[in-house]
Amino acid sequence: MPSLKHFPWIKTGRKSLPRGMWFMEWFSECEFHGHKVKRILAASKTPFQSATLIETNAFGKCLIIDNETQSSELDEYIYHESLVCPALIIHPNPSRALILGGGEGATAREILNSNTIKKAVMVDIDYAILEFAKKYMKEWHRKAFEDDRLSVLVQDAKNFVEKTSVKFDVIYSDLPSPEKGGPAFELYTNEFYKSVKRILDRNGIFVTQAGPGIPSLFQLHEAMHATLSSVFNTVRSYFAYIPSYDMTWSFLFCTDSAKLDPLLCTGREMDDIIEKRLRTKLKFLDGAAIEGVFRIPKYYRERIKANRKIITRNRPVFFTTYAGLQRM
Amino acid sequence: MPSLKHFPWIKTGRKSLPRGMWFMEWFSECEFHGHKVKRILAASKTPFQSATLIETNAFGKCLIIDNETQSSELDEYIYHESLVCPALIIHPNPSRALILGGGEGATAREILNSNTIKKAVMVDIDYAILEFAKKYMKEWHRKAFEDDRLSVLVQDAKNFVEKTSVKFDVIYSDLPSPEKGGPAFELYTNEFYKSVKRILDRNGIFVTQAGPGIPSLFQLHEAMHATLSSVFNTVRSYFAYIPSYDMTWSFLFCTDSAKLDPLLCTGREMDDIIEKRLRTKLKFLDGAAIEGVFRIPKYYRERIKANRKIITRNRPVFFTTYAGLQRM
Amino acid sequence: MPSLKHFPWIKTGRKSLPRGMWFMEWFSECEFHGHKVKRILAASKTPFQSATLIETNAFGKCLIIDNETQSSELDEYIYHESLVCPALIIHPNPSRALILGGGEGATAREILNSNTIKKAVMVDIDYAILEFAKKYMKEWHRKAFEDDRLSVLVQDAKNFVEKTSVKFDVIYSDLPSPEKGGPAFELYTNEFYKSVKRILDRNGIFVTQAGPGIPSLFQLHEAMHATLSSVFNTVRSYFAYIPSYDMTWSFLFCTDSAKLDPLLCTGREMDDIIEKRLRTKLKFLDGAAIEGVFRIPKYYRERIKANRKIITRNRPVFFTTYAGLQRM
Amino acid sequence: MPSLKHFPWIKTGRKSLPRGMWFMEWFSECEFHGHKVKRILAASKTPFQSATLIETNAFGKCLIIDNETQSSELDEYIYHESLVCPALIIHPNPSRALILGGGEGATAREILNSNTIKKAVMVDIDYAILEFAKKYMKEWHRKAFEDDRLSVLVQDAKNFVEKTSVKFDVIYSDLPSPEKGGPAFELYTNEFYKSVKRILDRNGIFVTQAGPGIPSLFQLHEAMHATLSSVFNTVRSYFAYIPSYDMTWSFLFCTDSAKLDPLLCTGREMDDIIEKRLRTKLKFLDGAAIEGVFRIPKYYRERIKANRKIITRNRPVFFTTYAGLQRM
């Protein structure tokens, strides 16, 4: 007679299977990550992107932009210190800073942490995302938006960079990936980087996030490195592992001043500057760690060396972490 | 030299990987279903349960109670017609109806669809879920809550059934599973079913949802069948496949009147009654379909026959679709 | 100072997260099911398809053909009894049977279970799958391949049906879905069904699996029903819920003999025939259950009624459970 | 009338949903990664562990031990160069090497790549895993097992280390995590590390893999660092990001010789040694990269500094990536 033992799979007493809402992030057609969602805190659709703020068990609050983890409450400091602080420390006297993008306000927060900064300008095209961040993401911007030194312009970054007559000591590109149809792909071209250079002061430093720092998704970094090397004398790659991305992220440090090469700075010198310049202590970086992040594995340096194709307005690239790089 | 071909997995040009938010439902430790979530529409935590209304690509709006799909916009009619209509059609003149639970209002809607109904009473312990349903789930209740024939009591069903002096022609139990620590497990006992019988009129019919109608999770149905058979003369199992559950669901039809045995009703007779009695047409059931749902596979009948253990207040059972049945 | 509490998600002591190998079945871009795999038992790639035999916690051994669950050790009897037995019981004296496809040998096993069968012919194009089944799937075919009444022909079913001069009492189509590029799509056309009818004896019955019996994937059934109705006088849909598919599956029963309409057979008559004709007892079906499976819900009958498009060689259809139906 | 539009989710024409076999790795109850499996190549259950060799789309062949990714064809060089090469380069003349564990043969391969090595001894308790690796994992060991300088002993590492009278220049611990009930947890104690030190030559270096280098799973590294610091004068943490693990992995470099501190070695010196000593070129490391891997982020250094609890035989720890650290 048919009986229960024919279907033996029920085990009783389990209290906590991974039931409920999950956020699924795909890194290719063959790799995905699932993050358990505790709560949906806020959601907004702007003309440029969709933003959702979730609470996860693993990383606290997480900002999801267009189905990609942007930053998390528990580890955003790793991304933002990495983007901001090396240039802020290596520059002899960073007084005027420009942020392209950076809507969460955490890039501004790290910049304003330096007592050398007199003026910071943030140019973000998406008014709605700024309002979203101001309202829901206090853990990110903290008091940054109330700091008199900060001006926020709701404007196309490309337009601003091409038109402004102001010069800056440090410029940060904290823009989304150059997605097809998205607003950012023209900001990843040789032409745009030339415009950026035009508004950089002598001794100025330009830093940009540069996509994933992992072998399977390294093509964007390679292409950006080649392109920036056609504009700046010194271009240095650096990496930081971001837990909520489940991967290493990459950055590029660009300057025309040979003296400002991060590979020539010692940890001790940088620790002294941190001590003098920064108001609150860093959590992820200090002198030794900055030495470390710029000394990337040979594998990646060889890939960078082998790639000489420059991104131009006529031959742009498109990139997402789930579809990789496409060249037009 | 290391090169891209070492990591060959990036294929470009994919527009629509299954990225983003998913609702994961577990049917055991070894089986789960993932439902893509389009939007989160509303969420509420009541003293008794948590309710989330999501929009899915596959089933439209879905009500999730405590991490289990409760019903979906596109197929709730299957569940609610199945629960309500057989008794409503087979009873000679269903005039007074009682609903235990049924917060979404769709059980009431189906009952009020019969022009024989003069009075329907709905007893649900969870005021907040009623408000939630009224506000967000109009596709379910439609005009039911505005119908003068309906009274809604926010009260413990057990208390109501034990105390009331009113009698009913049809009583429906649309309660959640008897979860440990939950409010419902005492409503799945021999003692409670006796109280129900006390307030059923002669010729009265009691119908209850009875858990999954699939082999691996059939233990709740077996136990309920045995228990109800110790209270009622005629107890009939019936099934309906619910797409948004990815499984067949089961119901039990109980009466002391031998004439009202569903296995003796012909489709033709039932079609005549439907024609006369019901205001709007049914979508899932008609006479032939009702004949079909009561003729369940031999496999299940043999399992029912083999199980004689009765659920009592002292020996209750607990059940969830992910942990199966536990007997105290 | 940063500390562990920043990353609070590690809970110790869990022994059994759902780690390891999973088989993922997609029912659309927005719905998938995960089945935990205990072991991979065998794998084979034939010129026609890929076959993998896995052991799951939930369903014992499972045969996966081209990434779709084909049948499982624990519930294959539901599919095979449903496909085979109604015709075997309703036909007055089924003596000669033909099976198109059916490589696992379980369809043959159910046919040979009737003491009326003198000759069964099985035509399967895939020699390798037959060898695979013989070697690894004894729970399916049992002694069927050793039964002298069975002849197995490795041949294209279409070719056999068009050429043979033999006639059959019952013909079963146990073929894979009409996948694009697959070998089976021509066996789902008006032309092919006419060839089948040519080799059916007077009083003959043709039965075919007819795809999913669920709303979102019902298009194949509708199209097959319309097509078969253009060839046979009596065409009846019937359903059975298959646990390892997580869905109801559908079948079509076709005959030109008005007397053999399953809707006219009573359970009692069928039980008598089962008693006399079948050697080992059925587990899923008996007279009452066969009555039940043919009385399908109104919803599906209305969809069938509304669809009058016939599948022809020039206008074939293609179908998979993950991509639905495509019409050329 | 109900119609297809009620269930609108079927989109046709999709060729490549992520169907089929997946390997699911859990990093906590709330985080998992799915890796698409192309083929299962080999599986074996030894008295100590279960080993499966799969082929993935993303990483080529992958060795799975007890449901955890051990190493992949495409990135095993990152792990093995990181484990082996810093000590091999920093030691003045590494002539005798000992490997504890290391069944795949890739640790041996990297050691034998140095022309200074005269004798390498590998002690692995699991004969079956050695045979498995020899047979199926040629991409890992290459010619290592045929090298006359290598002796493989199938023996408990603890026993060997406690009993042998031989001394070594470099000792590598390439053992599995200290899982409860597993064979390795006693090899993560103060007592065992003292035994290791006993058989290290003057100027000897001990290197061990030290678990995940990510915040949420850093407890094992912290505990090992504290424990090794109670045995060795100089203990240095270092990290490498392993793509197939989706995380940074950590190592510990231990010596009593103050001159051999990796933080004092310059990239240039190390490049010279690599040039002279290593037969085939490294892919992941060179002098600059070794400088980089030892300069870990401040965050991790502070956590290491804060943890002073020593692991002893009486107070061992247990650790897995899915359950984190448990202290007895």
PDB file of C-alpha atoms in Angstrom, chain B residues 1-2 5-9 11 14 16-18 24 26 32 57-59 72 74-75 77-78 243-244 283, chain D residues 1-2 5-9 11 14 16-18 24 26 32 57-59 72 74-75 77-78 243-244 283:
ATOM      1  CA  MET B   1      50.499  35.398 -20.201  1.00  0.00           C
ATOM      2  CA  PRO B   2      47.246  35.345 -18.271  1.00  0.00           C
ATOM      3  CA  LYS B   5      40.349  33.544 -22.100  1.00  0.00           C
ATOM      4  CA  HIS B   6      41.223  32.178 -18.686  1.00  0.00           C
ATOM      5  CA  PHE B   7      37.896  33.475 -17.518  1.00  0.00           C
ATOM      6  CA  PRO B   8      35.696  32.923 -20.483  1.00  0.00           C
ATOM      7  CA  TRP B   9      32.294  33.217 -18.925  1.00  0.00           C
ATOM      8  CA  LYS B  11      28.707  36.722 -22.578  1.00  0.00           C
ATOM      9  CA  ARG B  14      21.893  39.554 -22.302  1.00  0.00           C
ATOM     10  CA  SER B  16      17.086  40.017 -18.932  1.00  0.00           C
ATOM     11  CA  LEU B  17      18.707  37.710 -16.470  1.00  0.00           C
ATOM     12  CA  PRO B  18      16.422  36.904 -13.564  1.00  0.00           C
ATOM     13  CA  MET B  24      11.451  31.983  -2.034  1.00  0.00           C
ATOM     14  CA  TRP B  26      10.362  26.193   0.774  1.00  0.00           C
ATOM     15  CA  PHE B  32      12.015  25.432  -2.954  1.00  0.00           C
ATOM     16  CA  ASN B  57       5.197  38.635 -12.977  1.00  0.00           C
ATOM     17  CA  ALA B  58       3.466  35.293 -12.923  1.00  0.00           C
ATOM     18  CA  PHE B  59       0.409  35.771 -10.730  1.00  0.00           C
ATOM     19  CA  SER B  72      -2.901  35.522  -5.799  1.00  0.00           C
ATOM     20  CA  LEU B  74      -4.921  35.568 -10.870  1.00  0.00           C
ATOM     21  CA  ASP B  75      -5.928  32.319  -9.238  1.00  0.00           C
ATOM     22  CA  TYR B  77     -10.898  32.241  -7.573  1.00  0.00           C
ATOM     23  CA  ILE B  78      -9.760  28.604  -7.735  1.00  0.00           C
ATOM     24  CA  PRO B 243      -1.041  27.434  -9.686  1.00  0.00           C
ATOM     25  CA  SER B 244       0.437  30.040  -7.345  1.00  0.00           C
ATOM     26  CA  LYS B 283     -14.922  30.360 -13.469  1.00  0.00           C
TER      27      LYS B 283
ATOM     28  CA  MET D   1     -14.309  34.272 -19.825  1.00  0.00           C
ATOM     29  CA  PRO D   2     -10.974  33.259 -18.347  1.00  0.00           C
ATOM     30  CA  LYS D   5      -4.196  36.998 -20.554  1.00  0.00           C
ATOM     31  CA  HIS D   6      -4.988  36.039 -16.993  1.00  0.00           C
ATOM     32  CA  PHE D   7      -1.657  34.257 -16.931  1.00  0.00           C
ATOM     33  CA  PRO D   8       0.476  36.506 -19.018  1.00  0.00           C
ATOM     34  CA  TRP D   9       3.890  35.394 -17.997  1.00  0.00           C
ATOM     35  CA  LYS D  11       7.497  34.863 -23.049  1.00  0.00           C
ATOM     36  CA  ARG D  14      14.285  32.496 -24.654  1.00  0.00           C
ATOM     37  CA  SER D  16      19.126  30.064 -22.295  1.00  0.00           C
ATOM     38  CA  LEU D  17      17.548  30.437 -18.905  1.00  0.00           C
ATOM     39  CA  PRO D  18      19.865  29.324 -16.128  1.00  0.00           C
ATOM     40  CA  MET D  24      25.040  26.328  -4.060  1.00  0.00           C
ATOM     41  CA  TRP D  26      26.212  29.221   1.666  1.00  0.00           C
ATOM     42  CA  PHE D  32      24.504  32.085  -0.831  1.00  0.00           C
ATOM     43  CA  ASN D  57      31.056  27.618 -16.921  1.00  0.00           C
ATOM     44  CA  ALA D  58      32.815  30.251 -14.892  1.00  0.00           C
ATOM     45  CA  PHE D  59      35.891  28.552 -13.492  1.00  0.00           C
ATOM     46  CA  SER D  72      39.254  25.769  -9.478  1.00  0.00           C
ATOM     47  CA  LEU D  74      41.229  28.788 -13.564  1.00  0.00           C
ATOM     48  CA  ASP D  75      42.282  30.379 -10.316  1.00  0.00           C
ATOM     49  CA  TYR D  77      47.260  29.440  -9.029  1.00  0.00           C
ATOM     50  CA  ILE D  78      46.171  32.428  -6.938  1.00  0.00           C
ATOM     51  CA  PRO D 243      37.443  34.553  -7.634  1.00  0.00           C
ATOM     52  CA  SER D 244      35.967  31.061  -7.321  1.00  0.00           C
ATOM     53  CA  LYS D 283      51.203  34.495 -12.667  1.00  0.00           C
TER      54      LYS D 283
END
